[in-house]
XYZ file of C-alpha atoms in Angstrom:
272
model
C -69.830 85.460 186.038
C -72.296 84.842 183.208
C -71.392 88.076 181.480
C -67.770 86.909 181.170
C -68.619 83.639 179.398
C -68.276 83.895 175.605
C -71.030 82.197 173.620
C -69.784 80.780 170.305
C -72.660 80.415 167.845
C -72.184 78.286 164.734
C -73.424 80.423 161.856
C -71.502 79.202 158.838
C -73.183 76.109 157.440
C -74.764 75.880 153.998
C -78.244 74.923 155.257
C -78.811 72.617 152.299
C -81.949 71.017 153.768
C -83.562 74.454 153.860
C -82.464 75.570 150.428
C -85.616 77.557 149.693
C -84.627 79.856 152.563
C -80.838 79.753 152.439
C -79.908 80.362 148.816
C -79.173 84.009 149.554
C -78.604 84.031 153.328
C -77.133 81.775 156.009
C -79.561 79.595 157.911
C -79.342 81.578 161.198
C -80.620 84.631 159.325
C -83.891 82.968 158.284
C -86.570 85.167 159.861
C -88.915 84.160 162.645
C -91.475 86.830 163.347
C -89.531 89.349 161.309
C -86.207 88.849 163.103
C -83.421 86.347 162.307
C -83.397 83.042 164.164
C -79.945 84.103 165.386
C -81.445 87.114 167.207
C -83.936 84.850 168.972
C -81.158 82.506 170.127
C -79.045 85.375 171.440
C -82.020 86.695 173.402
C -82.378 83.339 175.152
C -78.796 83.606 176.379
C -79.156 87.299 177.232
C -82.169 86.528 179.408
C -79.885 84.411 181.623
C -77.129 87.038 181.754
C -74.823 85.948 178.928
C -73.833 88.969 176.870
C -70.632 88.086 174.957
C -71.302 86.502 171.587
C -68.843 85.231 168.982
C -70.525 84.437 165.680
C -68.600 81.728 163.804
C -69.402 82.749 160.253
C -68.851 81.133 156.869
C -71.429 80.854 154.093
C -72.969 84.259 153.230
C -71.162 85.882 156.150
C -71.773 89.302 154.636
C -75.484 89.024 155.492
C -74.724 88.573 159.203
C -72.051 91.271 159.087
C -74.409 93.787 157.512
C -77.160 93.025 160.033
C -75.003 93.640 163.098
C -72.941 96.511 161.720
C -76.254 98.232 161.025
C -78.128 96.734 163.962
C -80.114 99.816 165.010
C -81.037 100.576 161.427
C -82.149 96.977 160.868
C -84.140 96.478 164.076
C -85.308 99.710 165.731
C -88.095 102.050 164.729
C -86.565 105.240 163.355
C -87.399 108.837 162.584
C -85.496 110.417 159.700
C -85.159 114.214 159.623
C -84.915 114.699 155.885
C -83.543 118.222 156.002
C -80.494 117.226 158.036
C -80.291 113.440 157.448
C -80.377 113.055 161.239
C -81.802 109.716 162.347
C -83.398 109.084 165.741
C -83.839 105.450 166.787
C -86.679 104.367 169.051
C -86.486 101.293 171.221
C -89.646 99.225 171.139
C -90.980 96.698 173.625
C -88.631 93.758 174.145
C -85.548 95.484 172.723
C -83.756 96.155 176.044
C -81.907 92.830 176.136
C -79.605 93.904 173.297
C -78.288 97.049 174.972
C -75.185 95.460 176.501
C -74.475 92.757 173.923
C -70.905 92.416 172.722
C -70.941 90.748 169.317
C -67.767 89.545 167.593
C -68.077 88.699 163.910
C -65.552 85.908 163.325
C -65.086 84.543 159.823
C -64.113 80.861 160.142
C -64.092 79.696 156.530
C -66.644 78.983 153.841
C -66.565 75.169 154.137
C -65.162 74.657 157.647
C -67.032 72.086 159.723
C -68.403 72.699 163.222
C -65.375 71.567 165.240
C -62.982 73.539 163.087
C -65.161 76.642 163.397
C -65.206 76.512 167.186
C -61.447 75.978 167.332
C -60.662 78.854 164.957
C -62.960 81.318 166.691
C -62.044 80.293 170.236
C -58.333 80.425 169.459
C -58.802 84.097 168.657
C -61.509 85.183 171.062
C -61.659 82.871 174.105
C -59.140 85.084 175.876
C -58.718 84.227 179.536
C -62.209 82.803 180.006
C -62.274 79.569 182.001
C -65.607 78.510 180.523
C -67.369 79.029 177.217
C -70.677 78.166 175.598
C -71.322 76.724 172.149
C -74.595 76.421 170.290
C -76.005 76.117 166.795
C -77.691 78.900 164.859
C -80.961 77.049 164.329
C -82.236 75.764 167.691
C -84.500 77.337 170.320
C -85.610 76.139 173.740
C -87.224 77.166 176.994
C -84.533 75.376 179.010
C -83.078 77.195 181.997
C -79.557 77.854 180.709
C -78.680 79.438 184.027
C -79.331 76.141 185.788
C -77.441 74.254 183.104
C -74.418 76.489 183.645
C -74.735 76.052 187.418
C -74.706 72.263 186.963
C -71.638 72.636 184.768
C -69.829 74.726 187.375
C -70.779 72.408 190.232
C -69.289 69.345 188.547
C -65.733 68.519 187.619
C -66.363 67.510 184.010
C -65.067 69.376 180.992
C -68.384 69.580 179.130
C -72.120 69.824 179.724
C -74.743 69.464 176.998
C -78.461 70.102 176.992
C -80.259 66.787 176.556
C -83.760 67.024 175.132
C -86.512 64.459 174.971
C -88.331 65.294 171.726
C -91.492 63.607 170.481
C -91.273 60.891 167.886
C -91.801 62.040 164.312
C -94.528 59.427 163.942
C -97.647 58.407 165.792
C -97.471 55.269 167.907
C -100.022 52.495 168.393
C -100.551 50.939 171.802
C -100.842 47.217 171.062
C -102.062 44.097 172.793
C -100.752 41.487 170.397
C -102.115 42.664 167.054
C -105.014 44.598 168.574
C -104.636 48.354 168.950
C -106.097 49.712 172.196
C -104.741 53.238 171.852
C -102.924 55.688 169.612
C -100.673 58.566 170.578
C -99.706 61.212 168.034
C -95.936 61.878 168.175
C -95.391 60.448 171.680
C -92.527 61.408 173.950
C -89.742 58.817 173.960
C -89.079 58.966 177.687
C -85.897 56.918 177.801
C -84.109 58.623 174.897
C -82.155 61.878 175.131
C -80.623 63.641 172.163
C -78.176 66.481 171.710
C -80.127 69.705 172.227
C -77.205 71.804 171.054
C -76.630 74.108 174.043
C -73.159 73.329 175.422
C -70.920 74.621 178.185
C -67.225 73.724 178.212
C -64.208 74.344 180.378
C -61.316 75.742 178.379
C -59.633 72.310 178.504
C -62.019 71.296 175.737
C -59.725 73.117 173.336
C -57.381 70.118 173.693
C -60.054 68.010 171.949
C -60.213 70.387 168.974
C -57.825 71.387 166.206
C -57.697 73.617 163.155
C -58.617 70.893 160.638
C -61.428 72.402 158.507
C -62.986 68.924 158.261
C -63.253 68.480 162.051
C -66.888 67.843 163.018
C -67.708 68.777 166.612
C -70.268 65.989 166.979
C -67.879 63.268 165.872
C -64.345 62.817 167.210
C -64.292 65.674 169.793
C -67.579 64.918 171.551
C -67.174 61.152 171.220
C -63.721 61.340 172.776
C -65.046 63.604 175.528
C -67.794 61.075 176.303
C -65.339 58.158 176.133
C -63.200 59.997 178.692
C -66.294 60.366 180.920
C -65.941 64.131 180.748
C -69.390 65.011 179.380
C -72.518 65.444 181.487
C -76.104 65.930 180.315
C -78.467 68.585 181.613
C -81.821 66.917 181.000
C -84.628 69.129 179.763
C -88.099 67.709 179.233
C -89.652 71.026 178.211
C -89.864 72.630 174.792
C -87.175 72.587 172.127
C -87.191 72.961 168.364
C -84.662 72.834 165.543
C -85.181 74.744 162.290
C -84.213 72.076 159.765
C -86.963 72.250 157.155
C -89.418 74.717 155.631
C -92.114 73.125 157.751
C -90.059 73.924 160.867
C -89.758 77.550 159.751
C -93.518 77.759 159.285
C -94.175 76.137 162.678
C -91.883 78.569 164.513
C -93.364 81.576 162.736
C -96.877 80.383 163.551
C -95.939 80.019 167.222
C -94.528 83.550 167.247
C -97.569 85.038 165.520
C -99.960 83.314 167.914
C -98.038 84.400 171.016
C -96.900 80.839 171.740
C -93.158 81.305 171.239
C -91.881 79.216 174.155
C -88.342 80.534 173.631
C -89.268 84.203 174.027
C -87.761 85.740 177.182
C -91.244 86.547 178.492
C -91.900 82.777 178.549
C -88.552 81.656 179.967
C -87.821 80.770 183.615
C -86.751 83.789 185.646
C -83.038 84.368 185.903
C -81.693 82.897 189.143
């Protein structure tokens, strides 16, 4: 079942808040531990059995195209036999997840917004699938996407979204009147859930989308879906991160270097 669900990944934005990294490449191609953030995201899905990927490209699409059209050359160790130009590729540890990936490179417009991108790509490549996934090209998590999909299938709603409970960006005082009796650095906000960016939809969600390049997924389509009581939240209180700033890039790379990459398949829940 999972292997038949296409995963549409939004890869076409300008990444203006991360301009030092995105002037010459799209944001999903910013490296974490030597591999693009996009590769890390795809490995999360692959760990749970999802293998069909549709990359909704726009800005600097040629960088993504070159990477996947030359995937073995870009990622595997290789031996070059100079006399014959024969190249032998060597799989290294952790590279087995990619073996059965099916990756569609879908150009969806230079300035198309998120809703328009999903509509354009899904109109071409959803096929007969009854369900599809959507995510951004800059977020990682240790959420059990298999369980999220199971919750989606078990309900009768059109959409399911990962809800995450991130820490506050600021430290918080514990107060008794004006007297501080405690301080918590970046506390969890237990009663607030935000969009974690890992969606599952029934194909009926296409009725909420259209080919308007200005259509933003997070505005009219998702708001209308919620107003219609057709959106459920899969709550995840574990780890999640979004690569919005240079500091985020440095934090994710540090986690990878120190062996603390919570999104790596070796750290994820086992596939059910």
